[in-house]
XYZ file of C-alpha atoms in Angstrom:
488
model
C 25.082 -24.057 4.382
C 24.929 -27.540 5.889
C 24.276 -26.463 9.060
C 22.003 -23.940 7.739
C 19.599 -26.484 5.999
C 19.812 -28.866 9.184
C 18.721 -26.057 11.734
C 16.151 -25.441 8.856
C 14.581 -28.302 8.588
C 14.480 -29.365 12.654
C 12.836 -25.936 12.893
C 10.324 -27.137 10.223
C 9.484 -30.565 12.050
C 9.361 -28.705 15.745
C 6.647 -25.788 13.625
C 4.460 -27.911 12.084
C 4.349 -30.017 15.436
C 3.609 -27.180 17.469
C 0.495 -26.115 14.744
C -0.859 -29.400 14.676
C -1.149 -29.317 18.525
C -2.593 -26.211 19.038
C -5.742 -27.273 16.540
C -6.111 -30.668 17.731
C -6.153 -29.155 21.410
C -8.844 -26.576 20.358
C -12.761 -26.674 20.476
C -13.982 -29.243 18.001
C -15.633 -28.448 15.323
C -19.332 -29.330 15.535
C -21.615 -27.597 12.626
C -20.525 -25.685 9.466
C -20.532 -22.396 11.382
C -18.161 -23.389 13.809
C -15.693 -24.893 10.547
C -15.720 -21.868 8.790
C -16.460 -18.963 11.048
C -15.604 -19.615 14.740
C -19.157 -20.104 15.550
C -18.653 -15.952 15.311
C -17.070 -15.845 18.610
C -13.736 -14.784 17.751
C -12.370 -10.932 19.137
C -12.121 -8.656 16.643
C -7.901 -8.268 17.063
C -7.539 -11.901 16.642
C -9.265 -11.866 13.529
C -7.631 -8.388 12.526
C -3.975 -10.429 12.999
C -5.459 -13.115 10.845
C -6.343 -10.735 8.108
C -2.858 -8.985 7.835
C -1.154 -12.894 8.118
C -3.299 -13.508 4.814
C -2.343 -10.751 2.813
C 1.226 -11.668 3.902
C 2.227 -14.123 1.873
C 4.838 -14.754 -1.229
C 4.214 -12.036 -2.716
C 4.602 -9.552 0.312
C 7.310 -11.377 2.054
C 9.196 -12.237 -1.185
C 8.238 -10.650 -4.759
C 8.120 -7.086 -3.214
C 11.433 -7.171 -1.925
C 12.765 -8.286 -5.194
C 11.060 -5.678 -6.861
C 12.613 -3.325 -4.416
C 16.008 -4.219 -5.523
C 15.236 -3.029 -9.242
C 12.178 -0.006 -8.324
C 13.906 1.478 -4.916
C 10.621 2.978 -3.006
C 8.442 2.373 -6.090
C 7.743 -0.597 -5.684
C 5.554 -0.007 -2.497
C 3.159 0.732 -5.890
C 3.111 -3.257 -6.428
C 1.392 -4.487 -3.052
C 1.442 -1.725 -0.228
C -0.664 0.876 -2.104
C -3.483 -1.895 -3.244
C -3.424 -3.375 0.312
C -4.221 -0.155 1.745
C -6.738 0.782 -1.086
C -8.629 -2.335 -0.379
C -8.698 -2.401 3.036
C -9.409 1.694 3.765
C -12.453 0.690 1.465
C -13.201 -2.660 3.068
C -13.103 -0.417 6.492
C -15.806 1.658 5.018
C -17.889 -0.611 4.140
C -17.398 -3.543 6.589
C -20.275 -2.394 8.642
C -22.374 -2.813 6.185
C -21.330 -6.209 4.869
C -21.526 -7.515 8.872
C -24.790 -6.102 8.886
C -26.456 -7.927 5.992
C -26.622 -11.366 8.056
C -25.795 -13.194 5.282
C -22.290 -15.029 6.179
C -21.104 -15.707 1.999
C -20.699 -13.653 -0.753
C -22.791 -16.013 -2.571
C -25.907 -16.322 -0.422
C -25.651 -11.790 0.057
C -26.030 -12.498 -3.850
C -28.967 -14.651 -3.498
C -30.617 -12.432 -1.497
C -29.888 -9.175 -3.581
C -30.605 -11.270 -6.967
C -31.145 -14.552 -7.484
C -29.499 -18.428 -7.216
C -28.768 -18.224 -10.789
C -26.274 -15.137 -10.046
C -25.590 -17.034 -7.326
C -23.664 -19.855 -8.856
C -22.554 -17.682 -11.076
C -20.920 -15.439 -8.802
C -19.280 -18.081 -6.422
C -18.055 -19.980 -9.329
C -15.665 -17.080 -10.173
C -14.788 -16.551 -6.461
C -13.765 -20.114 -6.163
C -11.593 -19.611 -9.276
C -10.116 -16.621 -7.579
C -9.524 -18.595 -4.619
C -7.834 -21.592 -6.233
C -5.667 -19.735 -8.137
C -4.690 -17.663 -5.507
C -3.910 -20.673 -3.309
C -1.881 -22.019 -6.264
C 0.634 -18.875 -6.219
C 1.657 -18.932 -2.974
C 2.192 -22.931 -3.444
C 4.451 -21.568 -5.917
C 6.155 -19.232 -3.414
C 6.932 -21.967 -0.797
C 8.289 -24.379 -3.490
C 10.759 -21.371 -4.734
C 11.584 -20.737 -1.085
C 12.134 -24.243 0.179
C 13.560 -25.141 -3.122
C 16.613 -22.407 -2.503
C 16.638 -22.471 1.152
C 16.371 -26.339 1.893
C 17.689 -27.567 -1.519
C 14.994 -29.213 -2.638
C 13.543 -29.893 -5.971
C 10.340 -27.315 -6.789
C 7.732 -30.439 -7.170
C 9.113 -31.442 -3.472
C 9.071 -28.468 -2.146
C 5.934 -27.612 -3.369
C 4.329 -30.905 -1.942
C 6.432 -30.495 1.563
C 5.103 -27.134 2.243
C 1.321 -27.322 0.855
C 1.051 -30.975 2.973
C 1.417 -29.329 6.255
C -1.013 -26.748 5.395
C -3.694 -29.111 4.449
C -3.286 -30.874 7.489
C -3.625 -28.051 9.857
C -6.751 -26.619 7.896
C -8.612 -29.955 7.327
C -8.408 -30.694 11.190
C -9.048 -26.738 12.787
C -11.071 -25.566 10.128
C -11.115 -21.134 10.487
C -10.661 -21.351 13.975
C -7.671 -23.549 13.487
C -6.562 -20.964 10.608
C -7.064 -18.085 12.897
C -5.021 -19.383 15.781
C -2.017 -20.709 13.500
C -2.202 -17.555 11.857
C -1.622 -15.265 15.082
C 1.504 -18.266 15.683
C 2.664 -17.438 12.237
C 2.270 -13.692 12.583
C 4.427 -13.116 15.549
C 6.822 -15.713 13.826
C 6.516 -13.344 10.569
C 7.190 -10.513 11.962
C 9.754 -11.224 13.910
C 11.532 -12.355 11.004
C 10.995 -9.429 8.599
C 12.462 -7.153 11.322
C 15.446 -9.418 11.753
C 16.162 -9.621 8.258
C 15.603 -6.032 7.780
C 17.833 -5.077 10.368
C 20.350 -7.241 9.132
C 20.775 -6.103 5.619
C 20.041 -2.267 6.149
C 22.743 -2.521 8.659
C 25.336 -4.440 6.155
C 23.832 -1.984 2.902
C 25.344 0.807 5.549
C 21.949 2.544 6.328
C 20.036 4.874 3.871
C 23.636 6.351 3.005
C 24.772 2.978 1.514
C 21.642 2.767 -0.268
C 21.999 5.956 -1.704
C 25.263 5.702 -2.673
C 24.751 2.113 -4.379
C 21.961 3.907 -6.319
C 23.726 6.300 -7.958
C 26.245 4.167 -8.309
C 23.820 2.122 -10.179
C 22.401 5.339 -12.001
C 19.007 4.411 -10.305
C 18.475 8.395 -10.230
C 14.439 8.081 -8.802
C 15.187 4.712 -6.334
C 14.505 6.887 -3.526
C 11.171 8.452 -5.030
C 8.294 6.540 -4.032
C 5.993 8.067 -6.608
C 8.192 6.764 -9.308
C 6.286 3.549 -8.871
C 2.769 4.841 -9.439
C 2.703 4.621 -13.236
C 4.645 1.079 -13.914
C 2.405 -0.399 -10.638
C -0.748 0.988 -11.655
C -2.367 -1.913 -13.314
C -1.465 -3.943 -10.687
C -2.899 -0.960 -7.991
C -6.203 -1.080 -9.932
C -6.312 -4.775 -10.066
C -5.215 -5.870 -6.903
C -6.915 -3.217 -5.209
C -10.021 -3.834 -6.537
C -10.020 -7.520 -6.516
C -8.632 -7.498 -2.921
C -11.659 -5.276 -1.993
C -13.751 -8.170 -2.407
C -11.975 -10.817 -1.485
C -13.770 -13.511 -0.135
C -11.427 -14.384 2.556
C -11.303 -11.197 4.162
C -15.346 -10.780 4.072
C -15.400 -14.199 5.765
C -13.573 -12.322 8.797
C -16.059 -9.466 8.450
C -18.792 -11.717 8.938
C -17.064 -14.145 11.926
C -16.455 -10.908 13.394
C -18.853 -10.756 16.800
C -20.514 -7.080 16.017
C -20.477 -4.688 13.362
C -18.347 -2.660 15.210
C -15.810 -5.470 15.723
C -15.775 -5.978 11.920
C -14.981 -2.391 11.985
C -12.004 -2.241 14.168
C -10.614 -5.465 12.681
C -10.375 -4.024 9.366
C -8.862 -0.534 11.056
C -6.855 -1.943 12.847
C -5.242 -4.062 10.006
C -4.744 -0.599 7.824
C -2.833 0.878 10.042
C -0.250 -2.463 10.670
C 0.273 -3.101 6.683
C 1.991 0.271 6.493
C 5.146 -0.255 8.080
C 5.065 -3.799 7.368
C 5.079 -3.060 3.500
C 7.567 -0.530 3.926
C 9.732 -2.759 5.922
C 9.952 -5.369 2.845
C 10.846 -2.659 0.505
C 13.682 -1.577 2.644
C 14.796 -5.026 2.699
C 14.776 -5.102 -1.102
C 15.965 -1.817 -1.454
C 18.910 -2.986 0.970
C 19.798 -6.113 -1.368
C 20.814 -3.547 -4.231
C 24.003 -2.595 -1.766
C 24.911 -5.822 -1.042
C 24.693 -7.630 -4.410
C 26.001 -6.394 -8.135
C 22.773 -8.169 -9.482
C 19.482 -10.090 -8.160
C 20.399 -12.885 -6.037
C 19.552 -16.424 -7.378
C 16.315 -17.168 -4.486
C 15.989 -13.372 -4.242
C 17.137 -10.921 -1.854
C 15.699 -12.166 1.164
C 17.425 -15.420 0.946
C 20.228 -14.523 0.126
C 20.806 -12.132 3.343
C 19.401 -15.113 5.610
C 22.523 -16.912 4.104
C 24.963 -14.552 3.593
C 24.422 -12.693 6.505
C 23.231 -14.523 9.355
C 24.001 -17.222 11.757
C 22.874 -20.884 10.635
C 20.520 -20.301 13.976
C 19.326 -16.889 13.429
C 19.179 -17.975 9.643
C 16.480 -20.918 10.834
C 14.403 -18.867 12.826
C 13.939 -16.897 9.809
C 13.072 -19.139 7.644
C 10.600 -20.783 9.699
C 9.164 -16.725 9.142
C 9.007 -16.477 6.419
C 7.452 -20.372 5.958
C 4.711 -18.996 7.823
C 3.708 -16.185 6.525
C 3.269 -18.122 3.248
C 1.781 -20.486 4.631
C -0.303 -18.591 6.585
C -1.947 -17.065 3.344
C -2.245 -20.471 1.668
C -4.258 -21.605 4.509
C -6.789 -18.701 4.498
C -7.200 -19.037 0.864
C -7.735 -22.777 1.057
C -10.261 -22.535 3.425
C -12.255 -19.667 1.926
C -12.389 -21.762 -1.700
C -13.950 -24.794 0.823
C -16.533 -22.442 2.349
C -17.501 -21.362 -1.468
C -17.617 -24.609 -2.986
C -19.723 -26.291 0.262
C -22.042 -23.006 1.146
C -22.337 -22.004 -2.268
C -22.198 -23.970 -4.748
C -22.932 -27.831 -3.812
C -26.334 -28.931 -1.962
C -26.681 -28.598 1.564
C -25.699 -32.421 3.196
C -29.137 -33.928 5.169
C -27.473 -33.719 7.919
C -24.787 -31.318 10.113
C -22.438 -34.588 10.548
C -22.292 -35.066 6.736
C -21.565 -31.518 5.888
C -18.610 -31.463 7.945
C -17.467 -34.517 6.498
C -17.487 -32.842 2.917
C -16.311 -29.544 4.406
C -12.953 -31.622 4.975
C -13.084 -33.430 1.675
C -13.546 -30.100 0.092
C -10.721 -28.891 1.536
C -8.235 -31.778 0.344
C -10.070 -30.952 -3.060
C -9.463 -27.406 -3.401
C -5.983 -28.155 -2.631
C -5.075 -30.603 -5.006
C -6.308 -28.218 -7.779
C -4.139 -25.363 -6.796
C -1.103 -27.921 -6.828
C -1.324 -29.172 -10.245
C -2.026 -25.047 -11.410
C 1.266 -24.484 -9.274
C 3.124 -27.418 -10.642
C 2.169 -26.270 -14.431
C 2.759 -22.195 -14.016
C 5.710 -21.325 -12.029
C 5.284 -17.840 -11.369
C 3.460 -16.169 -8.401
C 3.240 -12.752 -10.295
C 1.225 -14.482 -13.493
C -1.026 -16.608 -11.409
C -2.108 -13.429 -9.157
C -2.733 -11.164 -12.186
C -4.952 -14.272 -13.701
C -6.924 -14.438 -10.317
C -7.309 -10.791 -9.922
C -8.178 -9.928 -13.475
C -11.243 -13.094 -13.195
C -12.579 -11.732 -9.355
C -12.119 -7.614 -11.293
C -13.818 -7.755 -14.455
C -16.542 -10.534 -13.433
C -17.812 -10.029 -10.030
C -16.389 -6.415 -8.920
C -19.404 -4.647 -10.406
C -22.815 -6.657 -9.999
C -21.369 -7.143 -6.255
C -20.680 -3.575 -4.920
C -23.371 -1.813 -7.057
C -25.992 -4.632 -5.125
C -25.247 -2.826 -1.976
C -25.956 0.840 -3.277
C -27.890 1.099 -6.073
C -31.622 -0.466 -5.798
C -32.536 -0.618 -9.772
C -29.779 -3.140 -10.336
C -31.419 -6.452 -10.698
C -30.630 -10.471 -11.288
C -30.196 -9.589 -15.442
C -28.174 -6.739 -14.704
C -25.938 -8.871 -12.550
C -26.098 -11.969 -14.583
C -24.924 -10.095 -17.600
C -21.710 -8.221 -16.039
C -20.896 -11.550 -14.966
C -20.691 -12.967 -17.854
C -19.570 -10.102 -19.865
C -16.562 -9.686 -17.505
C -15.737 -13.273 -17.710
C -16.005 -13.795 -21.641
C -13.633 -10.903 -21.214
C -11.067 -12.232 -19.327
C -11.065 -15.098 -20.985
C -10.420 -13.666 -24.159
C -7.962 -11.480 -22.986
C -6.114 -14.716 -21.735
C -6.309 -16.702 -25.027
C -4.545 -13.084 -26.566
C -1.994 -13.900 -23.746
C -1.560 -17.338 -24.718
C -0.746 -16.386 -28.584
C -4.227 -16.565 -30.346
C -4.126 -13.615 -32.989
C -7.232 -12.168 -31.553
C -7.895 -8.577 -32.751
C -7.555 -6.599 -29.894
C -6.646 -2.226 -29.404
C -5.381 -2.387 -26.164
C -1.929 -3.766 -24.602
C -2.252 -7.167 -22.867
C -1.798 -6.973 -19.010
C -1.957 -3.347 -18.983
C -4.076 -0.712 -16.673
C -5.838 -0.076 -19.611
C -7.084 -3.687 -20.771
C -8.510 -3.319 -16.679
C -9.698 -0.279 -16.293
C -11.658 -1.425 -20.062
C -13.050 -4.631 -18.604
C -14.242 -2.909 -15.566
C -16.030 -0.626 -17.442
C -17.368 -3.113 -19.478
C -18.770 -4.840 -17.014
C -20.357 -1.300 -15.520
C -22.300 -0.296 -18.460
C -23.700 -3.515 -19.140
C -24.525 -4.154 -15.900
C -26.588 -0.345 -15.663
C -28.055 -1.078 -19.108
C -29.367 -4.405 -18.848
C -30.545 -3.709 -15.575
C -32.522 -0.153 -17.028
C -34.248 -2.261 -19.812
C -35.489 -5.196 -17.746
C -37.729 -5.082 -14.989
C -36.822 -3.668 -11.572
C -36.651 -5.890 -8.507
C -37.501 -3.089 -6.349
C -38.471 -5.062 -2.896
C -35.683 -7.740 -2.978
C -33.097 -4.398 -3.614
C -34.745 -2.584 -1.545
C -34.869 -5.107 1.833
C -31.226 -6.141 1.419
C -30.204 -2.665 1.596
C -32.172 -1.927 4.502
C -29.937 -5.024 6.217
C -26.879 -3.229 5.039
C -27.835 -0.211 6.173
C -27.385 1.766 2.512
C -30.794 2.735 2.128
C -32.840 5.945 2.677
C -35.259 3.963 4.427
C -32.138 2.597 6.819
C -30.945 5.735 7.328
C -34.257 7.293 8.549
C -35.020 4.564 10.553
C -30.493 5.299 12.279
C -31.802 8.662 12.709
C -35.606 8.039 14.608
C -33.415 5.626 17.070
């Protein structure tokens, strides 16, 4: 274990040296483009690695797994199947969002409505973000905590610190070029530890046999996941969809085609990676009579392996948390400075407050992860806020042209006033409510919600027919788009 921890922590110093020399030794950053998109020079593989890297985080690398170890094959339910929802969908429509010009969620929402929904919008999406951030602060501090024997507060603080170094210095391109680092680092470890414990669970055979053993009759039945996991697939998957992040790779993508084949490309690499992790988890239920303290993956790194081997993977498995912290961090930055805060007078000044908004954004996610210590409860309170309040008024903007800035306005609000008052239920208020708290149901109702008052505020106020109308020319969702496609 001592040797373990020491090889550890010398990897830790020797990875976050090797990050902080590959930003410092990149292009400078000059204007606000080049801090949070690249200057949109980036190839579209580069950015397609950086969009799997930040959907593999804590809850990919770690939660799944342990999920595994209980669900068998279900719980590919929890993460895989919403990954893949969002992103077939995000392929879809990625054209589209490229096309539009517009390089923020906010400012496409400007242009489709008003500044008013504006604010509105990008207030939730930095809430999103934030919280986000915070849950995979909480990840690294359970992570370094068991693996390095620290306390949570100073493992929390160890692992967030070199991530807010790296991103306040590289900006995205500094994101995007630790991330493809941390991606070859992550996957080399989730083989390695995969191969490790499905060799020492004895292979599918040793699985099987620990199952029934176990009486876990439907552990090898990947559709017995569907119905616990589906308020997380309609959740996550919907919330994902729009995820601010991944539209900021959309739009640093060079073409529309590139944004394309990023997001393709991406699909088709989370498949076996989720199913890898699952394995792993699924693995864990041969080795150990109950739920390893630290998890499954952990525990194989030190059960199993080497104190070498054991570092290498844990430097891994560092990164691929870290590698989601750091595109979350910097997305929340990009909202609060593009969208939300007045422009600086000059390009000099707004990169000076890009960097302070980074530090800022951090700090708030590390007091939310200090205060709620639980990566699954922090994700569900992002996702429900980014669902209910912005899911609606931000998809229907690109196809249907009589939704307008009161339509939008209101299903913000309404899906806000929602969540929050499906939160104070959560937090023991004897609110009146008929449907279960954290449930598909209390989703699939908020969505809803949020659709009908969006459609009927919009059908009793007056129609912005031009503004609709233009913006979905850009996006190329319009009959008049289309015609003009077919005439070229």
């Amino acid at each position: 274990m001592n040797s373990l921890r020491i090889f550890s922590l010398i990897g830790l110093v020797l990875y976050f040296a090797a990050l902080l020399l590959a930003v410092l030794r990149e292009k400078k950053n000059r204007t606000v483009l080049d801090y949070f998109f690249a200057g949109q020079s980036l190839p579209y593989w580069a950015l397609s690695i950086t969009f799997i890297a930040s959907w593999w985080g804590a809850g990919s690398a770690l939660s799944t797994a342990d999920l595994a170890y209980d669900d068998g094959l279900g719980a590919f339910w929890y993460y895989g199947v919403p990954v893949l929802i969002a992103t077939f969908l995000m392929m879809l429509c990625a054209k589209g969002i490229r096309r539009v010009g517009y390089l923020t969620q906010g400012r496409m929402m400007q242009a489709r409505y008003s500044s008013v929904t504006a604010k509105f919008l990008s207030l939730l999406v930095l809430i999103f973000m934030v919280f986000n951030a915070a849950s995979q602060m909480v990840g690294i501090g359970d992570f370094f905590g068991t693996y390095l024997g620290l306390p949570y507060e100073a493992a929390v603080l160890a692992g967030t610190l070199i991530v807010l170094i790296y991103s306040m210095f590289g900006g995205f391109r500094g994101v995007v070029l630790t991330d493809i680092i941390q991606f070859v680092l992550l996957l080399i470890s989730a083989v390695v530890v995969f191969a490790v414990g499905f060799s020492n669970a004895g292979g599918m055979s040793g699985i099987r046999d620990a199952a029934q053993a176990a009486g876990k009759t439907a552990f090898l039945d990947m559709g017995a996941g569907a119905s616990k996991y589906s308020v997380y697939v309609i959740t996550f998957g919907c919330s994902w969809m729009i995820q601010a992040n991944i539209w900021q790779r959309i739009s640093a993508a060079r073409s529309d085609s590139d944004a394309k084949k990023m997001t393709a490309m991406s699909f088709f690499a989370f498949i076996p990676l989720y199913l890898i992790v699952v394995l792993t988890g699924m693995a864990g239920l041969s080795l150990y009579p109950s739920l390893p303290q630290g998890g499954v993956v952990t525990a194989i790194v030190m059960d199993f392996m080497p104190p070498l081997l054991g570092a290498i993977v844990f430097i891994g498995i560092s990164a691929a948390i870290m590698s989601t912290m750091d595109s979350l961090i910097n997305t929340a930055s990009m909202t609060l400075i593009l969208d939300l805060l007045p422009p600086a007078p000059d390009e000099e000044r707004q990169m000076a407050r890009s960097r302070f908004a980074t530090l800022g954004v951090t700090a708030v996610a590390l007091v939310i992860s200090m205060g709620i210590r639980s990566i699954l409860q922090i994700s569900w309170m992002a996702s429900d806020i980014i669902t209910t309040g912005v899911f609606v008024p931000l998809l229907m903007g690109f196809f249907w042209k009589r939704g307008n800035t009161y339509g939008a306005i209101a299903s913000i609000v309404t899906g806000f006033a929602y969540c929050i008052y499906n939160f104070l239920i959560f937090v023991g208020l004897p609110l009146p409510s008929f449907w279960e708290a954290q449930s598909a149901q209390q989703v699939v109702l908020g969505v809803a919600l949020s659709f009908v008052v969006y459609v009927c505020v919009s059908l009793f106020t007056p129609p912005e027919t031009e503004k609709a109308q233009n913006f979905m020319s850009l996006a190329g969702y319009s009959r008049k788009a289309h015609k003009q496609e077919n005439n070229v």
